[in-house]
C-alpha cells in the first residue's frame, strides 16, 4: 500500500466536501427561497457520500496499515500528520450510521433556512422544532463516539483539538476575575468617547466599495476569492484557490460592515496562505477554529481598531463618507473603541466580547448535558445577558436568535472565539518583537509586513501542528490570557483616561 493511494482517496473525499461547501455558500448568499428544500437534499447527499467514504472499509484499511509502527517510522512529518488527522476522524465518526448523518445534514440545511425566517420575524418558536431535532442528533452522535468526563468535550474537540470543558473553565475563571473589574472601572471612572458622529445614513453601494478597498489593503487575493452579502457574515474555503468572504451592510451603521469585512478577511488570508504543497490533503485547513479566529480578530481589532491603521486609512475613509470630513482621526479612533455592554456579539467591543462567548459556552454545555431543554433557551439567554452584561434583551432576534451557528449544528464552536482573542494577543505581541516598528509599518500602509509574518509563522503550515504546539512554536510559551488583558488594559486605559487599578 502506497501513501499516494491514501492521498488520492483523501482527494476524492475532499472533492465532495468542496462541492458541499459551494452548495452551502449558495444557500446563504444567492439561492432563491423556493430552492431550499431540494438544495437541502443535495447537501445531505453530498455530506453522506463524504461521510461514507471517510468511514469505509478502504479508509479502515488505510488507518490500520499506516498506523503500523514499522510503516509509521518511514513516513515524513507531513505524511504522518495527515494519517493522524484521518485516523482521528475515522475513529470518531465510524460508529455513526451513514443514514443518521445524512438526516442530520438535511436537518441542518433546513434548520439554517428556518433560522433566517425566525430571526427576520424575531420568533424563536418558528425555529424551535428544527433546533430540537439538531440537538437530538448531536446528543445521539456523542453517545456513538463515547466520552470520558463531559459530553461537551466531544464537540469541543471538533473545533479546538485537545481542549476540554475543564480547560475552558480554568481559562474563563482567570479571565473573568480580571475582565469584569476592569469593565466596571471603565464604566465608573472613565470618560466615554463621543460616538454621535457615527450615526447617520451610509450608502450601501459606497460601503460595498469600502469593503473591496479594505480587502485590497489587507492584500486579499481576489483571483482566489470574492465578497458577497449575507444575513450573517462568514468565510468559506471551497477549495485551493477559492476562499470566499461575506459581510452584511446596514445603512445606519458603517462600522458593522467595515469590521466584519476585516474579520472575515483575516480568516480568508489564512485560507489563502496555506502551502500549495498541502492541496487536497487533510492538513489543508486551519490548525483549529481558535487559531483561525486569532487571525480574524487580529485584523478586525489589533489592526482594524488600532490608532496606527487609522493614521493610514482615515483620509481614504473620509473621501468616501463626507460626514467625517470635520472629525479628527483621534476622535474617530476613540469612537470605534467604545467599551460597553451590548446585545449583539458580532458588534461587541474587544473588552466585553469574551463575556458573550462565556455565556454561550455555559448554555451549550448545559444543553448538551441535558441540564436544560431547547424550550428553555430564550429565557435562559435573557437571564445570562442580564447577569453577565447587565442588558435587557428586547426580542429573540437580538437575543437567542442572533447567531447562525446552532442552525448548522455547530455546537462547541463558540469557545473558539474567546480562544481566538487570547491567541491573537499572544501572537501579536510576538509579531511586535520580531517586526521592526510594526505599528509604524501599519501607519505607513505596509500591511503586507504583518501578512507575510502570519504566513511564514502560521498560515503556511495549515493543520500540520496542533494549536497548543503551534502557540509554543510561534511565541515560545503556552497560551496565556494575560497577553490579552495587558493589550486591552493598556489600550482602553488610554482611551478612557484611567489608571488601571493594579497600577494605582
CSV table of C-alpha atoms in Angstrom, one decimal:
chain,number,residue,atom,x,y,z
A,1,UNK,CA,0.0,0.0,0.0
A,2,UNK,CA,1.4,3.3,-1.1
A,3,UNK,CA,0.9,6.7,0.6
A,4,UNK,CA,-0.1,8.1,-2.8
A,5,UNK,CA,-3.1,5.8,-2.8
A,6,UNK,CA,-4.1,7.3,0.6
A,7,UNK,CA,-3.8,10.8,-0.8
A,8,UNK,CA,-5.8,10.0,-3.9
A,9,UNK,CA,-8.6,8.7,-1.7
A,10,UNK,CA,-8.4,11.8,0.5
A,11,UNK,CA,-8.7,14.0,-2.6
A,12,UNK,CA,-11.9,12.1,-3.6
A,13,UNK,CA,-13.4,12.8,-0.2
A,14,UNK,CA,-12.3,16.4,-0.4
A,15,UNK,CA,-14.0,16.9,-3.8
A,16,UNK,CA,-17.3,16.1,-2.2
A,17,UNK,CA,-16.8,18.4,0.8
A,18,UNK,CA,-15.7,21.1,-1.6
A,19,UNK,CA,-19.0,20.7,-3.6
A,20,UNK,CA,-20.9,20.7,-0.3
A,21,UNK,CA,-19.2,23.9,0.7
A,22,UNK,CA,-20.2,25.5,-2.6
A,23,UNK,CA,-23.8,24.4,-2.1
A,24,UNK,CA,-23.8,25.9,1.4
A,25,UNK,CA,-22.3,29.2,0.2
A,26,UNK,CA,-25.0,29.4,-2.5
A,27,UNK,CA,-27.7,28.7,0.1
A,28,UNK,CA,-26.5,31.5,2.3
A,29,UNK,CA,-25.9,34.1,-0.5
A,30,UNK,CA,-27.6,33.6,-3.9
A,31,UNK,CA,-30.2,30.8,-3.6
A,32,UNK,CA,-33.9,31.7,-4.3
A,33,UNK,CA,-36.1,30.8,-1.3
A,34,UNK,CA,-38.1,28.2,-3.1
A,35,UNK,CA,-35.0,26.1,-3.8
A,36,UNK,CA,-34.3,25.5,-0.1
A,37,UNK,CA,-36.0,22.0,0.3
A,38,UNK,CA,-34.3,20.4,-2.8
A,39,UNK,CA,-31.0,22.1,-2.1
A,40,UNK,CA,-31.1,20.7,1.5
A,41,UNK,CA,-31.5,17.3,0.0
A,42,UNK,CA,-28.5,17.8,-2.3
A,43,UNK,CA,-26.4,19.0,0.7
A,44,UNK,CA,-27.5,15.9,2.5
A,45,UNK,CA,-26.4,13.6,-0.3
A,46,UNK,CA,-23.0,15.2,-0.6
A,47,UNK,CA,-22.5,15.1,3.1
A,48,UNK,CA,-23.5,11.4,3.3
A,49,UNK,CA,-21.2,10.5,0.4
A,50,UNK,CA,-18.2,12.1,2.1
A,51,UNK,CA,-19.1,10.6,5.4
A,52,UNK,CA,-19.4,7.1,3.9
A,53,UNK,CA,-16.1,7.4,2.2
A,54,UNK,CA,-14.5,8.6,5.4
A,55,UNK,CA,-15.8,5.6,7.3
A,56,UNK,CA,-15.5,3.0,4.5
A,57,UNK,CA,-13.6,-0.3,4.6
A,58,UNK,CA,-11.0,1.3,2.4
A,59,UNK,CA,-10.4,4.1,4.9
A,60,UNK,CA,-10.3,1.5,7.6
A,61,UNK,CA,-7.5,-0.4,5.7
A,62,UNK,CA,-5.5,2.8,5.3
A,63,UNK,CA,-5.9,3.6,9.0
A,64,UNK,CA,-4.8,0.1,10.0
A,65,UNK,CA,-1.8,0.0,7.6
A,66,UNK,CA,-0.3,3.4,8.1
A,67,UNK,CA,-0.5,3.2,11.9
A,68,UNK,CA,1.6,0.1,12.0
A,69,UNK,CA,4.8,1.0,13.9
A,70,UNK,CA,7.1,-0.2,11.1
A,71,UNK,CA,5.2,1.8,8.5
A,72,UNK,CA,4.8,4.9,10.6
A,73,UNK,CA,8.5,5.2,11.2
A,74,UNK,CA,9.0,5.5,7.4
A,75,UNK,CA,6.5,8.4,7.0
A,76,UNK,CA,7.5,12.0,6.7
A,77,UNK,CA,6.3,14.6,9.2
A,78,UNK,CA,3.6,15.8,6.7
A,79,UNK,CA,2.5,12.2,5.8
A,80,UNK,CA,2.3,11.2,9.5
A,81,UNK,CA,0.2,14.3,10.4
A,82,UNK,CA,-2.2,13.6,7.5
A,83,UNK,CA,-2.6,10.0,8.6
A,84,UNK,CA,-3.1,11.1,12.2
A,85,UNK,CA,-5.9,13.5,11.3
A,86,UNK,CA,-7.7,11.0,9.2
A,87,UNK,CA,-7.3,8.3,11.8
A,88,UNK,CA,-8.8,10.5,14.5
A,89,UNK,CA,-11.7,11.4,12.2
A,90,UNK,CA,-12.3,7.8,11.3
A,91,UNK,CA,-12.3,6.6,14.8
A,92,UNK,CA,-14.6,9.3,16.0
A,93,UNK,CA,-17.3,9.0,13.3
A,94,UNK,CA,-17.1,5.4,12.1
A,95,UNK,CA,-19.7,4.4,14.7
A,96,UNK,CA,-22.3,6.8,13.4
A,97,UNK,CA,-24.7,5.2,10.9
A,98,UNK,CA,-24.5,7.0,7.4
A,99,UNK,CA,-28.2,7.4,7.2
A,100,UNK,CA,-28.3,9.2,10.5
A,101,UNK,CA,-25.5,11.5,9.3
A,102,UNK,CA,-27.4,12.3,6.1
A,103,UNK,CA,-30.6,13.1,8.1
A,104,UNK,CA,-28.5,15.3,10.4
A,105,UNK,CA,-27.1,17.2,7.4
A,106,UNK,CA,-30.5,17.7,5.9
A,107,UNK,CA,-31.8,18.8,9.3
A,108,UNK,CA,-29.0,21.4,9.5
A,109,UNK,CA,-29.7,22.7,6.0
A,110,UNK,CA,-33.4,23.1,6.7
A,111,UNK,CA,-32.6,24.5,10.1
A,112,UNK,CA,-30.5,27.3,8.8
A,113,UNK,CA,-33.2,28.4,6.4
A,114,UNK,CA,-35.8,28.2,9.2
A,115,UNK,CA,-33.4,30.3,11.4
A,116,UNK,CA,-33.3,33.0,8.8
A,117,UNK,CA,-37.1,33.3,8.8
A,118,UNK,CA,-37.3,33.1,12.5
A,119,UNK,CA,-34.7,35.8,13.0
A,120,UNK,CA,-36.4,38.0,10.5
A,121,UNK,CA,-39.7,37.7,12.4
A,122,UNK,CA,-38.0,37.5,15.8
A,123,UNK,CA,-39.9,34.4,16.7
A,124,UNK,CA,-37.9,31.5,18.4
A,125,UNK,CA,-41.0,29.3,18.3
A,126,UNK,CA,-40.6,29.0,14.5
A,127,UNK,CA,-37.0,27.7,14.9
A,128,UNK,CA,-37.5,25.6,18.0
A,129,UNK,CA,-38.6,22.2,16.4
A,130,UNK,CA,-35.6,22.4,13.9
A,131,UNK,CA,-33.2,23.1,16.7
A,132,UNK,CA,-34.7,20.3,18.9
A,133,UNK,CA,-34.0,17.9,16.0
A,134,UNK,CA,-30.4,19.1,15.5
A,135,UNK,CA,-29.7,18.9,19.3
A,136,UNK,CA,-31.1,15.4,19.4
A,137,UNK,CA,-28.8,14.2,16.7
A,138,UNK,CA,-25.8,15.8,18.4
A,139,UNK,CA,-26.6,14.0,21.6
A,140,UNK,CA,-27.0,10.7,19.8
A,141,UNK,CA,-23.7,11.1,17.9
A,142,UNK,CA,-21.9,11.8,21.2
A,143,UNK,CA,-23.1,8.6,22.6
A,144,UNK,CA,-21.9,6.8,19.4
A,145,UNK,CA,-18.5,8.4,19.8
A,146,UNK,CA,-18.1,8.0,23.5
A,147,UNK,CA,-16.6,10.4,26.0
A,148,UNK,CA,-14.7,10.3,29.3
A,149,UNK,CA,-15.8,13.1,31.6
A,150,UNK,CA,-18.1,15.5,29.8
A,151,UNK,CA,-20.3,15.1,26.7
A,152,UNK,CA,-19.4,18.6,25.6
A,153,UNK,CA,-15.7,17.6,25.2
A,154,UNK,CA,-16.6,15.6,22.1
A,155,UNK,CA,-18.0,18.7,20.4
A,156,UNK,CA,-15.1,21.0,21.6
A,157,UNK,CA,-12.6,18.6,20.0
A,158,UNK,CA,-14.1,19.2,16.6
A,159,UNK,CA,-13.0,22.8,16.7
A,160,UNK,CA,-10.2,23.0,19.3
A,161,UNK,CA,-8.3,19.7,19.5
A,162,UNK,CA,-7.2,18.7,22.9
A,163,UNK,CA,-9.1,21.5,24.7
A,164,UNK,CA,-11.6,20.2,27.3
A,165,UNK,CA,-14.5,21.7,29.2
A,166,UNK,CA,-12.4,21.7,32.3
A,167,UNK,CA,-9.6,23.6,30.5
A,168,UNK,CA,-12.1,26.3,29.4
A,169,UNK,CA,-13.4,26.7,32.9
A,170,UNK,CA,-9.9,27.4,34.2
A,171,UNK,CA,-9.3,30.0,31.5
A,172,UNK,CA,-12.7,31.6,32.0
A,173,UNK,CA,-12.3,31.8,35.7
A,174,UNK,CA,-8.9,33.6,35.4
A,175,UNK,CA,-10.0,35.9,32.6
A,176,UNK,CA,-13.3,36.8,34.2
A,177,UNK,CA,-11.5,37.7,37.5
A,178,UNK,CA,-9.6,40.4,35.7
A,179,UNK,CA,-12.0,41.4,33.0
A,180,UNK,CA,-15.2,42.1,35.0
A,181,UNK,CA,-13.5,44.6,37.4
A,182,UNK,CA,-11.8,46.3,34.5
A,183,UNK,CA,-15.1,46.8,32.7
A,184,UNK,CA,-16.6,48.1,35.8
A,185,UNK,CA,-13.7,50.6,36.2
A,186,UNK,CA,-14.1,51.8,32.7
A,187,UNK,CA,-17.8,52.5,33.3
A,188,UNK,CA,-17.4,54.1,36.7
A,189,UNK,CA,-14.1,56.1,36.3
A,190,UNK,CA,-13.6,56.5,32.6
A,191,UNK,CA,-14.7,59.2,30.2
A,192,UNK,CA,-16.8,57.6,27.4
A,193,UNK,CA,-15.8,58.7,23.9
A,194,UNK,CA,-18.2,60.7,21.8
A,195,UNK,CA,-19.8,58.5,19.2
A,196,UNK,CA,-22.5,60.8,17.9
A,197,UNK,CA,-20.8,61.3,14.6
A,198,UNK,CA,-21.0,57.6,13.9
A,199,UNK,CA,-24.8,57.9,13.5
A,200,UNK,CA,-26.2,58.7,10.1
A,201,UNK,CA,-27.1,57.2,6.7
A,202,UNK,CA,-24.4,55.4,4.8
A,203,UNK,CA,-25.0,54.5,1.2
A,204,UNK,CA,-24.8,50.7,0.7
A,205,UNK,CA,-23.0,50.9,-2.7
A,206,UNK,CA,-20.3,53.1,-1.1
A,207,UNK,CA,-20.0,50.6,1.8
A,208,UNK,CA,-19.5,47.8,-0.8
A,209,UNK,CA,-16.7,49.8,-2.4
A,210,UNK,CA,-15.2,50.4,1.1
A,211,UNK,CA,-15.2,46.6,1.8
A,212,UNK,CA,-13.4,46.0,-1.5
A,213,UNK,CA,-10.9,48.6,-0.8
A,214,UNK,CA,-10.2,47.3,2.7
A,215,UNK,CA,-9.7,43.7,1.5
A,216,UNK,CA,-7.3,45.0,-1.2
A,217,UNK,CA,-5.4,46.9,1.5
A,218,UNK,CA,-5.2,43.7,3.5
A,219,UNK,CA,-3.7,42.0,0.4
A,220,UNK,CA,-6.6,39.6,0.0
A,221,UNK,CA,-6.3,37.9,-3.4
A,222,UNK,CA,-9.4,38.5,-5.4
A,223,UNK,CA,-8.2,36.0,-8.0
A,224,UNK,CA,-8.6,33.4,-5.3
A,225,UNK,CA,-11.9,34.6,-3.8
A,226,UNK,CA,-14.8,37.1,-3.8
A,227,UNK,CA,-17.0,39.0,-1.4
A,228,UNK,CA,-20.8,38.9,-1.2
A,229,UNK,CA,-23.6,39.9,1.2
A,230,UNK,CA,-25.4,37.5,3.5
A,231,UNK,CA,-27.5,37.7,6.7
A,232,UNK,CA,-24.6,36.5,8.9
A,233,UNK,CA,-21.1,37.2,7.7
A,234,UNK,CA,-18.9,34.1,7.2
A,235,UNK,CA,-15.8,32.9,5.2
A,236,UNK,CA,-15.8,29.6,3.4
A,237,UNK,CA,-13.0,27.7,1.7
A,238,UNK,CA,-14.4,26.0,-1.3
A,239,UNK,CA,-11.0,24.6,-2.2
A,240,UNK,CA,-7.5,25.6,-3.1
A,241,UNK,CA,-7.7,29.0,-4.9
A,242,UNK,CA,-11.2,29.7,-3.8
A,243,UNK,CA,-11.7,31.3,-0.3
A,244,UNK,CA,-14.8,33.4,-0.2
A,245,UNK,CA,-15.8,36.3,2.1
A,246,UNK,CA,-19.2,37.6,3.0
A,247,UNK,CA,-20.4,40.6,5.0
A,248,UNK,CA,-23.6,42.4,5.8
A,249,UNK,CA,-24.4,46.1,5.2
A,250,UNK,CA,-26.5,48.3,7.4
A,251,UNK,CA,-27.3,51.8,6.1
A,252,UNK,CA,-27.4,53.2,9.6
A,253,UNK,CA,-24.1,51.6,10.8
A,254,UNK,CA,-21.0,52.0,8.6
A,255,UNK,CA,-18.8,50.3,11.2
A,256,UNK,CA,-20.6,47.0,11.1
A,257,UNK,CA,-19.7,46.0,7.6
A,258,UNK,CA,-16.2,47.6,7.9
A,259,UNK,CA,-15.1,45.5,10.8
A,260,UNK,CA,-16.9,42.3,9.7
A,261,UNK,CA,-15.1,42.6,6.4
A,262,UNK,CA,-11.8,42.9,8.1
A,263,UNK,CA,-12.7,40.0,10.4
A,264,UNK,CA,-13.7,37.7,7.5
A,265,UNK,CA,-10.7,38.9,5.5
A,266,UNK,CA,-8.5,37.7,8.3
A,267,UNK,CA,-10.0,34.2,8.0
A,268,UNK,CA,-9.5,34.4,4.3
A,269,UNK,CA,-5.9,35.4,4.4
A,270,UNK,CA,-5.3,32.2,6.5
A,271,UNK,CA,-7.0,30.1,3.9
A,272,UNK,CA,-5.2,31.7,1.0
A,273,UNK,CA,-1.9,31.3,2.8
A,274,UNK,CA,-1.8,27.6,3.4
A,275,UNK,CA,1.0,25.9,1.4
A,276,UNK,CA,0.1,24.6,-2.0
A,277,UNK,CA,2.0,21.5,-1.2
A,278,UNK,CA,-0.9,20.5,1.1
A,279,UNK,CA,-3.5,20.8,-1.7
A,280,UNK,CA,-6.3,18.3,-1.2
A,281,UNK,CA,-4.6,16.9,1.9
A,282,UNK,CA,-6.3,16.6,5.3
A,283,UNK,CA,-3.9,19.3,6.7
A,284,UNK,CA,-5.1,21.8,4.1
A,285,UNK,CA,-7.1,23.7,6.8
A,286,UNK,CA,-6.5,25.8,9.8
A,287,UNK,CA,-4.8,24.3,12.9
A,288,UNK,CA,-8.1,24.9,14.8
A,289,UNK,CA,-11.0,27.3,14.8
A,290,UNK,CA,-9.4,29.2,17.7
A,291,UNK,CA,-6.2,29.7,15.7
A,292,UNK,CA,-8.5,30.7,12.7
A,293,UNK,CA,-10.3,33.2,14.9
A,294,UNK,CA,-6.9,34.6,16.1
A,295,UNK,CA,-6.2,35.6,12.6
A,296,UNK,CA,-9.6,37.3,12.0
A,297,UNK,CA,-9.5,39.0,15.4
A,298,UNK,CA,-6.0,40.3,14.7
A,299,UNK,CA,-7.2,42.1,11.5
A,300,UNK,CA,-10.5,43.2,13.0
A,301,UNK,CA,-9.2,44.5,16.3
A,302,UNK,CA,-5.5,44.6,16.7
A,303,UNK,CA,-5.1,46.2,13.2
A,304,UNK,CA,-8.6,47.5,12.3
A,305,UNK,CA,-9.3,49.2,15.6
A,306,UNK,CA,-5.7,50.4,16.1
A,307,UNK,CA,-4.6,54.0,16.1
A,308,UNK,CA,-1.8,53.1,13.6
A,309,UNK,CA,-4.2,51.8,11.0
A,310,UNK,CA,-6.4,54.8,11.0
A,311,UNK,CA,-3.5,57.2,10.7
A,312,UNK,CA,-3.0,55.5,7.3
A,313,UNK,CA,-6.6,54.7,6.2
A,314,UNK,CA,-8.7,57.6,7.6
A,315,UNK,CA,-8.2,60.0,4.6
A,316,UNK,CA,-9.4,57.2,2.3
A,317,UNK,CA,-12.4,56.6,4.6
A,318,UNK,CA,-13.2,60.3,4.7
A,319,UNK,CA,-13.1,60.6,0.9
A,320,UNK,CA,-16.0,58.1,0.7
A,321,UNK,CA,-18.1,59.5,3.6
A,322,UNK,CA,-18.2,63.3,3.6
A,323,UNK,CA,-19.8,63.5,7.0
A,324,UNK,CA,-16.5,62.6,8.6
A,325,UNK,CA,-14.5,65.4,7.0
A,326,UNK,CA,-14.6,67.5,10.1
A,327,UNK,CA,-14.0,64.7,12.6
A,328,UNK,CA,-10.4,64.4,13.7
A,329,UNK,CA,-8.8,61.0,13.4
A,330,UNK,CA,-8.2,60.8,17.1
A,331,UNK,CA,-11.9,61.3,17.9
A,332,UNK,CA,-12.8,58.7,15.3
A,333,UNK,CA,-10.3,56.2,16.7
A,334,UNK,CA,-11.7,56.6,20.2
A,335,UNK,CA,-15.3,56.4,19.0
A,336,UNK,CA,-14.8,53.0,17.3
A,337,UNK,CA,-13.3,51.7,20.5
A,338,UNK,CA,-16.1,52.4,22.9
A,339,UNK,CA,-16.2,49.6,25.5
A,340,UNK,CA,-19.7,49.0,27.0
A,341,UNK,CA,-22.1,46.1,27.4
A,342,UNK,CA,-24.2,45.5,24.3
A,343,UNK,CA,-26.7,43.0,22.9
A,344,UNK,CA,-25.0,41.6,19.8
A,345,UNK,CA,-21.9,39.5,20.0
A,346,UNK,CA,-20.6,40.4,16.5
A,347,UNK,CA,-20.9,44.1,17.3
A,348,UNK,CA,-19.3,43.8,20.8
A,349,UNK,CA,-16.0,45.6,21.6
A,350,UNK,CA,-12.7,44.0,22.4
A,351,UNK,CA,-13.3,44.3,26.2
A,352,UNK,CA,-16.8,42.9,26.6
A,353,UNK,CA,-16.7,40.4,23.7
A,354,UNK,CA,-15.5,37.4,25.7
A,355,UNK,CA,-18.4,37.7,28.1
A,356,UNK,CA,-20.7,37.0,25.1
A,357,UNK,CA,-18.8,33.8,24.4
A,358,UNK,CA,-18.7,32.7,28.1
A,359,UNK,CA,-22.5,32.8,28.4
A,360,UNK,CA,-22.9,30.8,25.1
A,361,UNK,CA,-20.4,28.2,26.4
A,362,UNK,CA,-22.4,27.8,29.6
A,363,UNK,CA,-25.7,27.5,27.7
A,364,UNK,CA,-24.3,24.9,25.2
A,365,UNK,CA,-22.6,22.8,27.9
A,366,UNK,CA,-25.9,22.7,29.9
A,367,UNK,CA,-28.0,21.9,26.8
A,368,UNK,CA,-25.7,19.1,25.6
A,369,UNK,CA,-25.6,17.5,29.1
A,370,UNK,CA,-29.3,17.6,29.5
A,371,UNK,CA,-29.4,20.2,32.2
A,372,UNK,CA,-31.7,22.5,30.1
A,373,UNK,CA,-34.0,21.9,27.2
A,374,UNK,CA,-34.3,23.8,23.9
A,375,UNK,CA,-37.6,25.4,25.0
A,376,UNK,CA,-35.7,27.0,28.0
A,377,UNK,CA,-33.2,28.8,25.8
A,378,UNK,CA,-34.8,32.2,25.3
A,379,UNK,CA,-35.4,32.8,29.0
A,380,UNK,CA,-32.0,31.3,29.9
A,381,UNK,CA,-30.3,33.5,27.3
A,382,UNK,CA,-32.0,36.6,28.5
A,383,UNK,CA,-31.2,35.9,32.2
A,384,UNK,CA,-27.5,35.4,31.4
A,385,UNK,CA,-27.3,38.5,29.3
A,386,UNK,CA,-28.6,40.4,32.3
A,387,UNK,CA,-26.2,38.6,34.7
A,388,UNK,CA,-23.1,38.9,32.5
A,389,UNK,CA,-23.6,42.2,30.7
A,390,UNK,CA,-26.4,43.9,32.6
A,391,UNK,CA,-28.5,44.4,29.5
A,392,UNK,CA,-32.2,43.7,28.8
A,393,UNK,CA,-32.9,41.6,25.7
A,394,UNK,CA,-35.9,43.2,23.8
A,395,UNK,CA,-36.7,40.3,21.5
A,396,UNK,CA,-35.5,37.0,20.1
A,397,UNK,CA,-33.8,38.5,17.1
A,398,UNK,CA,-31.5,40.5,19.4
A,399,UNK,CA,-31.1,37.5,21.8
A,400,UNK,CA,-31.2,33.8,21.3
A,401,UNK,CA,-31.6,34.0,17.5
A,402,UNK,CA,-28.8,36.4,16.8
A,403,UNK,CA,-26.2,33.7,15.8
A,404,UNK,CA,-26.4,31.3,12.9
A,405,UNK,CA,-24.2,28.6,14.5
A,406,UNK,CA,-26.8,26.3,16.2
A,407,UNK,CA,-28.9,26.1,13.0
A,408,UNK,CA,-25.9,24.4,11.3
A,409,UNK,CA,-25.2,22.1,14.3
A,410,UNK,CA,-22.1,24.0,15.2
A,411,UNK,CA,-22.1,23.3,18.9
A,412,UNK,CA,-18.7,23.6,20.5
A,413,UNK,CA,-17.7,26.4,18.1
A,414,UNK,CA,-18.3,29.4,20.3
A,415,UNK,CA,-15.4,28.9,22.7
A,416,UNK,CA,-13.1,29.2,19.7
A,417,UNK,CA,-14.0,33.0,19.5
A,418,UNK,CA,-12.7,33.6,23.0
A,419,UNK,CA,-9.6,31.4,22.5
A,420,UNK,CA,-9.0,33.3,19.3
A,421,UNK,CA,-8.8,36.6,21.1
A,422,UNK,CA,-6.3,35.1,23.5
A,423,UNK,CA,-4.2,33.5,20.8
A,424,UNK,CA,-4.3,36.8,18.8
A,425,UNK,CA,-2.9,38.9,21.6
A,426,UNK,CA,-0.1,36.5,22.2
A,427,UNK,CA,0.8,36.2,18.5
A,428,UNK,CA,0.6,40.0,18.0
A,429,UNK,CA,2.9,40.6,21.0
A,430,UNK,CA,5.4,38.3,19.3
A,431,UNK,CA,5.0,40.0,15.9
A,432,UNK,CA,5.8,43.3,17.5
A,433,UNK,CA,9.0,41.9,18.8
A,434,UNK,CA,10.0,40.4,15.5
A,435,UNK,CA,8.9,43.0,13.0
A,436,UNK,CA,10.8,46.3,13.4
A,437,UNK,CA,8.4,49.1,14.3
A,438,UNK,CA,5.3,47.1,13.4
A,439,UNK,CA,2.9,49.9,14.4
A,440,UNK,CA,4.9,52.3,12.2
A,441,UNK,CA,4.7,49.9,9.3
A,442,UNK,CA,0.9,49.7,9.7
A,443,UNK,CA,0.6,53.5,9.9
A,444,UNK,CA,2.5,53.7,6.7
A,445,UNK,CA,0.1,51.3,5.0
A,446,UNK,CA,2.6,48.4,4.8
A,447,UNK,CA,0.0,45.8,5.9
A,448,UNK,CA,1.8,43.2,3.8
A,449,UNK,CA,4.5,43.1,6.5
A,450,UNK,CA,2.1,41.6,9.1
A,451,UNK,CA,0.5,39.3,6.5
A,452,UNK,CA,3.9,37.9,5.5
A,453,UNK,CA,4.8,37.3,9.1
A,454,UNK,CA,1.5,35.5,9.7
A,455,UNK,CA,2.0,33.4,6.5
A,456,UNK,CA,5.6,32.4,7.5
A,457,UNK,CA,4.7,31.6,11.1
A,458,UNK,CA,1.2,30.3,11.0
A,459,UNK,CA,-0.7,30.2,7.6
A,460,UNK,CA,1.6,28.1,5.5
A,461,UNK,CA,1.5,25.2,7.9
A,462,UNK,CA,-2.2,24.6,7.8
A,463,UNK,CA,-3.1,21.9,10.3
A,464,UNK,CA,0.4,20.4,10.5
A,465,UNK,CA,0.6,21.3,14.2
A,466,UNK,CA,-2.0,21.1,17.0
A,467,UNK,CA,-2.9,24.6,18.3
A,468,UNK,CA,-1.1,24.1,21.7
A,469,UNK,CA,2.1,23.1,19.8
A,470,UNK,CA,1.7,26.0,17.3
A,471,UNK,CA,1.4,28.6,20.0
A,472,UNK,CA,4.6,27.5,21.7
A,473,UNK,CA,6.3,27.2,18.3
A,474,UNK,CA,5.4,30.8,17.4
A,475,UNK,CA,5.6,32.6,20.8
A,476,UNK,CA,7.9,30.3,22.8
A,477,UNK,CA,5.2,29.9,25.5
A,478,UNK,CA,1.9,28.1,26.1
A,479,UNK,CA,-1.4,30.1,25.8
A,480,UNK,CA,-1.6,32.8,28.4
A,481,UNK,CA,-4.6,35.0,28.8
A,482,UNK,CA,-2.5,37.8,30.4
A,483,UNK,CA,-1.3,38.9,27.0
A,484,UNK,CA,-4.9,39.7,26.1
A,485,UNK,CA,-5.5,41.5,29.4
A,486,UNK,CA,-2.3,43.5,29.0
A,487,UNK,CA,-3.3,44.6,25.5
A,488,UNK,CA,-6.8,45.8,26.4
A,489,UNK,CA,-5.9,47.4,29.6
A,490,UNK,CA,-3.1,49.4,28.0
A,491,UNK,CA,-5.3,50.5,25.1
A,492,UNK,CA,-8.5,51.2,26.8
A,493,UNK,CA,-7.0,52.9,29.8
A,494,UNK,CA,-5.5,55.5,27.5
A,495,UNK,CA,-8.8,55.8,25.5
A,496,UNK,CA,-10.9,56.2,28.7
A,497,UNK,CA,-8.3,58.3,30.6
A,498,UNK,CA,-7.9,56.0,33.6
A,499,UNK,CA,-5.1,54.3,35.6
A,500,UNK,CA,-5.7,50.5,35.8
A,501,UNK,CA,-6.5,49.5,39.3
A,502,UNK,CA,-3.4,47.3,39.9
A,503,UNK,CA,-1.2,50.2,38.8
A,504,UNK,CA,-2.6,52.7,41.3
